[in-house]
PDB file of C-alpha atoms in Angstrom:
ATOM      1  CA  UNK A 192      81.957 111.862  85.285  1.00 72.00           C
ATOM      2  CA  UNK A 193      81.246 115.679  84.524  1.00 84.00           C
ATOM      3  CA  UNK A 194      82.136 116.737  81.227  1.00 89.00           C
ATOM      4  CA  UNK A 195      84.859 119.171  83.269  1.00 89.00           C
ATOM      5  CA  UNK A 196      86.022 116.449  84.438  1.00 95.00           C
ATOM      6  CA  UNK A 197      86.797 114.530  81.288  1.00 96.00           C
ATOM      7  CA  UNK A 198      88.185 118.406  79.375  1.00 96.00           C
ATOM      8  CA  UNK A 199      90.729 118.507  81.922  1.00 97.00           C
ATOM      9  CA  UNK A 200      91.729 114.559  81.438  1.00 95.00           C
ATOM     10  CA  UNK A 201      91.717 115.061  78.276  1.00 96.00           C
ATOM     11  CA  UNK A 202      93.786 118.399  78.170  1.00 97.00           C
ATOM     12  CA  UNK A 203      96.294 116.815  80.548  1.00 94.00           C
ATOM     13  CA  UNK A 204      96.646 113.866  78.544  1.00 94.00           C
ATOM     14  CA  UNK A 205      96.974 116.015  75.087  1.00 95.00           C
ATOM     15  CA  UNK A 206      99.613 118.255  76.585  1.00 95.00           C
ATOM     16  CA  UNK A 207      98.088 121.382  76.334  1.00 96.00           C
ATOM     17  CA  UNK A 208      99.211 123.199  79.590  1.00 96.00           C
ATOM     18  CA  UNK A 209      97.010 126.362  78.544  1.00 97.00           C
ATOM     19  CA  UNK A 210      93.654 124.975  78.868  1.00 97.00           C
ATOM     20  CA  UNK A 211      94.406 122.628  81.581  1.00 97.00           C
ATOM     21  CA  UNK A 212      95.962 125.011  83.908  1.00 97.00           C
ATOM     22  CA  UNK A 213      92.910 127.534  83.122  1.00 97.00           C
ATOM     23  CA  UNK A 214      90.284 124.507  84.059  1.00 97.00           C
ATOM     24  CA  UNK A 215      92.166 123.851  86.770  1.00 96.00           C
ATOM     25  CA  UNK A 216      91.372 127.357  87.973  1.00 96.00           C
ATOM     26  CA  UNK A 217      88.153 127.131  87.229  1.00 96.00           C
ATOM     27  CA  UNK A 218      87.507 124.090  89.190  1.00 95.00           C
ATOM     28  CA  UNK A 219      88.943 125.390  92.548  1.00 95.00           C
ATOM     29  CA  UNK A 220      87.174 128.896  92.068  1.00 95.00           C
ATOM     30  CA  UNK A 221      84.148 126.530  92.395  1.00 95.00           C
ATOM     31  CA  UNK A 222      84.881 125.053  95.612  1.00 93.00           C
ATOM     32  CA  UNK A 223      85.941 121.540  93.995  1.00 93.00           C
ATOM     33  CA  UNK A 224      87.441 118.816  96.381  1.00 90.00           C
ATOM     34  CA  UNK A 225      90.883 119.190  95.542  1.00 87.00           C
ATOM     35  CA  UNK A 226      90.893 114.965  96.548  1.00 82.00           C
ATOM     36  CA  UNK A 227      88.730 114.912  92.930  1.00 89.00           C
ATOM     37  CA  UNK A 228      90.936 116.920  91.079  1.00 90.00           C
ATOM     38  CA  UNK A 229      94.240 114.490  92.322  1.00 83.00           C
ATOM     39  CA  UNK A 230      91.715 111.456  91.363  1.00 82.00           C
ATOM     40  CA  UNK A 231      91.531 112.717  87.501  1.00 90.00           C
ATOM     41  CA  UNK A 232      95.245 113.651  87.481  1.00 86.00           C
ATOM     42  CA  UNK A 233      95.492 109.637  88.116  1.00 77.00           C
ATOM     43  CA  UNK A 234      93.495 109.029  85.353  1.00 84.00           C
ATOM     44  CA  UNK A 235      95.164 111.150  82.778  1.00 87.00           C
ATOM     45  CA  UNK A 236      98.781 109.638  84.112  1.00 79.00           C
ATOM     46  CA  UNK A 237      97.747 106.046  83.571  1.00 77.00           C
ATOM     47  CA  UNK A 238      96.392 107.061  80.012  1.00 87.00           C
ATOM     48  CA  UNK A 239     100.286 108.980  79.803  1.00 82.00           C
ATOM     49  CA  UNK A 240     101.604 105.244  80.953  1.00 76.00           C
ATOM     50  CA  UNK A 241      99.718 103.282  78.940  1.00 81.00           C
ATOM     51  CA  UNK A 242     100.684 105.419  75.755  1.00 86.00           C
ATOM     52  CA  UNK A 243     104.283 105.436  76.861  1.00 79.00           C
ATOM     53  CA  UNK A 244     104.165 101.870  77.026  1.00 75.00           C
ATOM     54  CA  UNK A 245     102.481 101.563  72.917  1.00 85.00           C
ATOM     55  CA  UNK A 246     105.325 103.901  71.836  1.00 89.00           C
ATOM     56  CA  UNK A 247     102.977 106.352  71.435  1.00 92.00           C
ATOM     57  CA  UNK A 248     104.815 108.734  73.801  1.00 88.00           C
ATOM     58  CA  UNK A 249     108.183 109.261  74.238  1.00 85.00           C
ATOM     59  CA  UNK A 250     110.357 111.018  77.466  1.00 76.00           C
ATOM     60  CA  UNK A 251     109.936 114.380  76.112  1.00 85.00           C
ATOM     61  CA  UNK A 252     105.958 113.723  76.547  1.00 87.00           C
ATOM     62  CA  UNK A 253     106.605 112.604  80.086  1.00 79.00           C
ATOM     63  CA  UNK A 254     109.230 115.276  80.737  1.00 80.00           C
ATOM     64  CA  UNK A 255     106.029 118.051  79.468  1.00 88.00           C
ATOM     65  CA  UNK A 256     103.426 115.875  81.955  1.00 85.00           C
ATOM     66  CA  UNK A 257     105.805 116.360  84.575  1.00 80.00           C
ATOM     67  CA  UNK A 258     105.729 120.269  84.115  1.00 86.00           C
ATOM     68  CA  UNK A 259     102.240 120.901  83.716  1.00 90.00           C
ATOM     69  CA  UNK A 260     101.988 118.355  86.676  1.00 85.00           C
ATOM     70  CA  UNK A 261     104.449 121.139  88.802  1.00 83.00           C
ATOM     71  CA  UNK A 262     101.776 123.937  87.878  1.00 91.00           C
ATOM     72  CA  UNK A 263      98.689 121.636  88.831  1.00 90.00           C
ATOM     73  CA  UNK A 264     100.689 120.410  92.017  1.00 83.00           C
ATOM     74  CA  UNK A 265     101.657 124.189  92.651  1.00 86.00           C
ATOM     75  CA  UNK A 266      97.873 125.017  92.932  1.00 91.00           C
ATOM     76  CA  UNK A 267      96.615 122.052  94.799  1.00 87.00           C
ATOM     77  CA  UNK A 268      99.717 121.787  97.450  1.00 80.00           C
ATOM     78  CA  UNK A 269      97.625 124.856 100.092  1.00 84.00           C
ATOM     79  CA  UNK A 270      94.694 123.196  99.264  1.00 84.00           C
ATOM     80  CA  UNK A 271      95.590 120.394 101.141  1.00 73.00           C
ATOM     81  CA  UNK A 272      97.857 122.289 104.142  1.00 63.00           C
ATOM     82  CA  UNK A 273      96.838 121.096 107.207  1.00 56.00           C
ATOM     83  CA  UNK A 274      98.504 123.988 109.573  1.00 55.00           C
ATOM     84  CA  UNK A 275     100.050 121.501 111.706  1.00 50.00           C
ATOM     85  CA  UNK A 276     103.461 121.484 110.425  1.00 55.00           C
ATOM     86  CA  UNK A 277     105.398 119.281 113.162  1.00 69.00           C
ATOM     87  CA  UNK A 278     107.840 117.050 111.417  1.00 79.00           C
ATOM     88  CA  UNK A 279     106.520 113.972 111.579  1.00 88.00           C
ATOM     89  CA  UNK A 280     109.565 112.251 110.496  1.00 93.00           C
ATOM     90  CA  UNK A 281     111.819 111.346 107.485  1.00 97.00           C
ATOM     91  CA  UNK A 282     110.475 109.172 104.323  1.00 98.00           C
ATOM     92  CA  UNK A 283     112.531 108.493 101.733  1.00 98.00           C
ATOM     93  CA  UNK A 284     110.829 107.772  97.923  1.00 98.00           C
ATOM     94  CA  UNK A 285     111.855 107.387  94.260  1.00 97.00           C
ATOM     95  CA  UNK A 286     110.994 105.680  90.912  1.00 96.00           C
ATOM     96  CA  UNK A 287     113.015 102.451  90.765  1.00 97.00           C
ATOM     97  CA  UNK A 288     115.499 101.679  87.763  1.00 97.00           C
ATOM     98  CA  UNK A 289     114.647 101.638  84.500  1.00 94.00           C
ATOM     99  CA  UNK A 290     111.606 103.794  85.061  1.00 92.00           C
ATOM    100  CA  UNK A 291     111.403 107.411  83.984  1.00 85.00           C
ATOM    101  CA  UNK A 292     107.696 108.668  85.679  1.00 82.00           C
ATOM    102  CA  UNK A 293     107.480 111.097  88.329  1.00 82.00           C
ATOM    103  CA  UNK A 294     103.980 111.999  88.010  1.00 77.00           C
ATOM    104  CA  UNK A 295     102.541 110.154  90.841  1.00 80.00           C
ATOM    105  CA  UNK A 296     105.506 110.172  92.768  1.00 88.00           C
ATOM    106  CA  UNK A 297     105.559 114.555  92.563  1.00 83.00           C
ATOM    107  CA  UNK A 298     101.761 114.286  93.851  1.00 81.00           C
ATOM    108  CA  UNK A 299     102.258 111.597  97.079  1.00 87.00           C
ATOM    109  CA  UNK A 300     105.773 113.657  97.924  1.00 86.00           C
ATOM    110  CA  UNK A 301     103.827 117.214  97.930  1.00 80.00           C
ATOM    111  CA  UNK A 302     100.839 115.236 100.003  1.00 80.00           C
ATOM    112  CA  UNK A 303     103.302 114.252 102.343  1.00 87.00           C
ATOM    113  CA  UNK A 304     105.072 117.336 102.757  1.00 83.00           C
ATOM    114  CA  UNK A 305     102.148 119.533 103.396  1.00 75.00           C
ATOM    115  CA  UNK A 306     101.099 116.678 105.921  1.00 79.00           C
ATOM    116  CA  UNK A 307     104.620 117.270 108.415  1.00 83.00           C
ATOM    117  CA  UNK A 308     106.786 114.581 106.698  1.00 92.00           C
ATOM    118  CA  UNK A 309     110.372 115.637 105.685  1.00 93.00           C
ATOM    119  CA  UNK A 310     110.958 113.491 102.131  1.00 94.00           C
ATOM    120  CA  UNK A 311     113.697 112.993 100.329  1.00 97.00           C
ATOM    121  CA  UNK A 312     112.738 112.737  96.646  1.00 96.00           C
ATOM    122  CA  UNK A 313     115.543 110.514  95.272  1.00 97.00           C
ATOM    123  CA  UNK A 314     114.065 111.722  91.654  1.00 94.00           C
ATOM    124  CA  UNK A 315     113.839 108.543  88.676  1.00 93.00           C
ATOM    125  CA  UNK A 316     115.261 105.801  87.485  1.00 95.00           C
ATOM    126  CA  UNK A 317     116.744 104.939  90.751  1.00 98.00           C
ATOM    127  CA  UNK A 318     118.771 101.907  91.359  1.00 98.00           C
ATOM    128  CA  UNK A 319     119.082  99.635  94.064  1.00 98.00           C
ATOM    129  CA  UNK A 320     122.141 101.169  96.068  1.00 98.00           C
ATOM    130  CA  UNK A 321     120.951 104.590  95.392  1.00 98.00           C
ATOM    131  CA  UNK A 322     117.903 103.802  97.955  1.00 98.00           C
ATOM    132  CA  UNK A 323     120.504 101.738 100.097  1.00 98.00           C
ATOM    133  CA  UNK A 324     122.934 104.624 100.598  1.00 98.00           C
ATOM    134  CA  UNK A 325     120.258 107.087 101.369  1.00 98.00           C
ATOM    135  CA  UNK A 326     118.470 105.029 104.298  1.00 98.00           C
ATOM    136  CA  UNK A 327     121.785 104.761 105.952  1.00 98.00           C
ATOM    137  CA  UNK A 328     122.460 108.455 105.541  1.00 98.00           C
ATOM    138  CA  UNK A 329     118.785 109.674 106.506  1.00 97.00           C
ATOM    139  CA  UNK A 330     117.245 107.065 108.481  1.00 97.00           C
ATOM    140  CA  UNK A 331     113.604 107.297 107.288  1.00 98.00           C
ATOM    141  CA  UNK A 332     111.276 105.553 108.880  1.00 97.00           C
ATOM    142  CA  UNK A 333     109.193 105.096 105.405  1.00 98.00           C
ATOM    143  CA  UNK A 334     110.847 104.135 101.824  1.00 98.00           C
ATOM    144  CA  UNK A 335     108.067 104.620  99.152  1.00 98.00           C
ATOM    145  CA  UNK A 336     109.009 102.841  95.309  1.00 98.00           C
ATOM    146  CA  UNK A 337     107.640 104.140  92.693  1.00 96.00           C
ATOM    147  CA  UNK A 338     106.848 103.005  89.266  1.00 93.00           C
ATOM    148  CA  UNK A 339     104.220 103.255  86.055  1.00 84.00           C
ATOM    149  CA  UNK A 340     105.840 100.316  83.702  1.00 85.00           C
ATOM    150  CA  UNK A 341     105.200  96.990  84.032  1.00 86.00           C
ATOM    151  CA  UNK A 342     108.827  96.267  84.329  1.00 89.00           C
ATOM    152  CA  UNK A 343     109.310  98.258  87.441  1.00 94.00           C
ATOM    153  CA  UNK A 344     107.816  95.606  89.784  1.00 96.00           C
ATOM    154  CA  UNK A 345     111.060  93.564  89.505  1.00 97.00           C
ATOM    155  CA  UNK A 346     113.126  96.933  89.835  1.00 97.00           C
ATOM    156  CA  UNK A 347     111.461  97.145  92.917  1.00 98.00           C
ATOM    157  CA  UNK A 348     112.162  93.426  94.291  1.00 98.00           C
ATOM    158  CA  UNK A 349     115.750  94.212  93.508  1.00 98.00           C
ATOM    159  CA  UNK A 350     115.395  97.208  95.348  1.00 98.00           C
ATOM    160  CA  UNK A 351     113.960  95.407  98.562  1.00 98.00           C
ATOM    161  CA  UNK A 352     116.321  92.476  97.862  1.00 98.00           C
ATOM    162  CA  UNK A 353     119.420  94.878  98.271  1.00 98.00           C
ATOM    163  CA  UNK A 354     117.787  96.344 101.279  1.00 98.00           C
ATOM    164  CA  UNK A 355     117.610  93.434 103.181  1.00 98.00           C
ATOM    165  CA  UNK A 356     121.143  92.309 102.239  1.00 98.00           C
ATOM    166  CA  UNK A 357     122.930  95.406 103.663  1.00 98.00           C
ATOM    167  CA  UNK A 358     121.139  94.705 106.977  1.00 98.00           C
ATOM    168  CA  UNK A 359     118.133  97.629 106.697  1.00 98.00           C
ATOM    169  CA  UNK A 360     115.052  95.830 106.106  1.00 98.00           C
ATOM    170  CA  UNK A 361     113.985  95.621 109.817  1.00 97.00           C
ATOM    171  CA  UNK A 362     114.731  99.650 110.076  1.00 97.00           C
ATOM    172  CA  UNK A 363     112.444 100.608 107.266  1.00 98.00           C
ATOM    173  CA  UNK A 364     108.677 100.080 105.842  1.00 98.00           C
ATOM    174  CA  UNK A 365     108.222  99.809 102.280  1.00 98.00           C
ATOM    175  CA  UNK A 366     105.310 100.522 100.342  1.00 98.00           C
ATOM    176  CA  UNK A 367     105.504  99.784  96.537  1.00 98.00           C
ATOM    177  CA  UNK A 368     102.876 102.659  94.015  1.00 95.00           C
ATOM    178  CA  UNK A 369     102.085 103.201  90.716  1.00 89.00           C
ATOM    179  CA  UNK A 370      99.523 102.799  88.472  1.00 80.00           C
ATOM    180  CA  UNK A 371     100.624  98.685  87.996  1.00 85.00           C
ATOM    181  CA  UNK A 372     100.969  97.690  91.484  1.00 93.00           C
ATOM    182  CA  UNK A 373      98.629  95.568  93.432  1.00 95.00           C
ATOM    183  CA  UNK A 374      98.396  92.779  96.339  1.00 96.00           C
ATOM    184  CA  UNK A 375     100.273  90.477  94.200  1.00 97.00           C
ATOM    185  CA  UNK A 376     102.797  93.010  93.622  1.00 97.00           C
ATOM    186  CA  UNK A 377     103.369  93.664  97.405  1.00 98.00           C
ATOM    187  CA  UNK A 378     104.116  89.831  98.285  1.00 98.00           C
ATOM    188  CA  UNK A 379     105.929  89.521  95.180  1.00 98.00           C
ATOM    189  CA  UNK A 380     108.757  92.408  96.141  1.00 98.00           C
ATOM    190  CA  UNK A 381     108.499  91.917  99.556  1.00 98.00           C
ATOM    191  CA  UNK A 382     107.634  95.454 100.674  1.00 98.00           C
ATOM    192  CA  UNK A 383     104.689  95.889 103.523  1.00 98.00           C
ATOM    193  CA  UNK A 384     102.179  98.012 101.800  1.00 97.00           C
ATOM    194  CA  UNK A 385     101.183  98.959  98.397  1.00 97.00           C
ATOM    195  CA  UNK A 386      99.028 101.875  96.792  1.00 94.00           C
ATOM    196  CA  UNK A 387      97.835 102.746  93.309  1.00 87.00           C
ATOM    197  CA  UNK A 388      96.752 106.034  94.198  1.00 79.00           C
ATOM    198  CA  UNK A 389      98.304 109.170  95.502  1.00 76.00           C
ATOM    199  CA  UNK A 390      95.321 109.970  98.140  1.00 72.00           C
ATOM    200  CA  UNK A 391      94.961 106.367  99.696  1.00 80.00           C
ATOM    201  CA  UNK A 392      98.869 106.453  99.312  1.00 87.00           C
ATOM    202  CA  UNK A 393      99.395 109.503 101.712  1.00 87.00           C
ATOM    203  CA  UNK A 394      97.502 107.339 104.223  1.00 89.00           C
ATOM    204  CA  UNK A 395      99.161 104.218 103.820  1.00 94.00           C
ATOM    205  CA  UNK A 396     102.246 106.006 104.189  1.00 95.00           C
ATOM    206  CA  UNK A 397     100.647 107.631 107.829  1.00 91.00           C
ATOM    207  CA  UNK A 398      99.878 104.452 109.084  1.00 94.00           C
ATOM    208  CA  UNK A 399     103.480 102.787 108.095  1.00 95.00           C
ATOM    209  CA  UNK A 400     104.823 106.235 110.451  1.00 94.00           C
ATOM    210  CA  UNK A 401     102.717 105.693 113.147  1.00 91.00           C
ATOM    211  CA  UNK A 402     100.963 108.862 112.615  1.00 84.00           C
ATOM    212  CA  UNK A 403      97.231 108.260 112.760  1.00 64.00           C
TER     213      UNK A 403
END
């Protein structure tokens, strides 16, 4: 990894929206793959997890993330506009209960949006009926959980759980992301994809729409 690379990690991860923002900048004046830039954003967010996690940071640390992530995302989002803007359909997402991070989520929602999808962003700390409510009211044909701790996973099989008991499991696929998710996780919750990255995610989530 370029030492660019690793100064706008690091800058990210040390909150100082100045000098990321600025080698941000820099790194799309040069032509960068915008793909890259999303890859180290992933990086710096599982650090922000992982310290979250030690008590190292606290909400207000995520809440800053999140802002500097709005900036970043702010940049990036025409980088990645495709010009064909035919709604592709509805997907619903949201960080489950008990978990606070919206980093990854912000990045796969503005993917998706710039890709044709309407998505409704049910925000964080979501719980179970919360997701129920809105597939009856929107009727997405994609329902993306998100979550960084640990502890989300079994947010997320409650989440499915209540799903299937009000009827809606057949209607909907579910893909379970964050920076903690894996195979395991998938069969474990029940959902019929999983992603630990925003880029791959935006695919997963084409293929569970039909749209190839």
């Amino acid at each position: 990894m370029t030492d660019e690379r690793e100064n706008f990690i690091n800058a990210l991860v040390d909150l100082d929206e100045t000098k990321c923002i600025e080698l941000l900048k820099q790194r799309v004046a040069a032509g960068e793959d915008p793909g890259i830039v999303l890859e180290d954003v992933r990086k710096a967010t599982d650090i922000v997890g992982e310290r979250f996690e030690d008590g190292r940071f606290f909400v207000s640390d995520l809440m800053m993330v999140g802002e500097i992530l709005k900036q970043i995302m702010e940049i990036l989002r025409p980088l990645f506009e495709t010009g064909d803007m035919e709604d592709k359909g509805t997907i619903i997402i949201g960080t489950v209960g008990g978990d606070v991070h919206d980093i990854g989520k912000n990045i796969v929602t503005a993917l998706l949006e710039a890709e044709g999808f309407t998505v409704i962003d049910l925000g964080i700390d979501v719980p179970p009926e919360a997701f129920v409510s809105a597939i009856k009211e929107h009727k997405p044909i994609v329902v993306g959980l998100s979550g960084l701790l640990t502890e989300a996973i079994e947010s997320m099989k409650e989440t499915i759980d209540a799903i299937s008991a009000a009827g809606l499991r057949d209607q909907v696929k579910i893909i379970v992301g964050g920076g903690r998710t894996d195979l395991e996780t998938m069969e474990y919750t029940g959902a019929d994809a999983w992603s630990d990255n925003a880029t791959s995610g935006v695919t997963t989530f084409r293929k569970l729409a039909g749209v190839e």
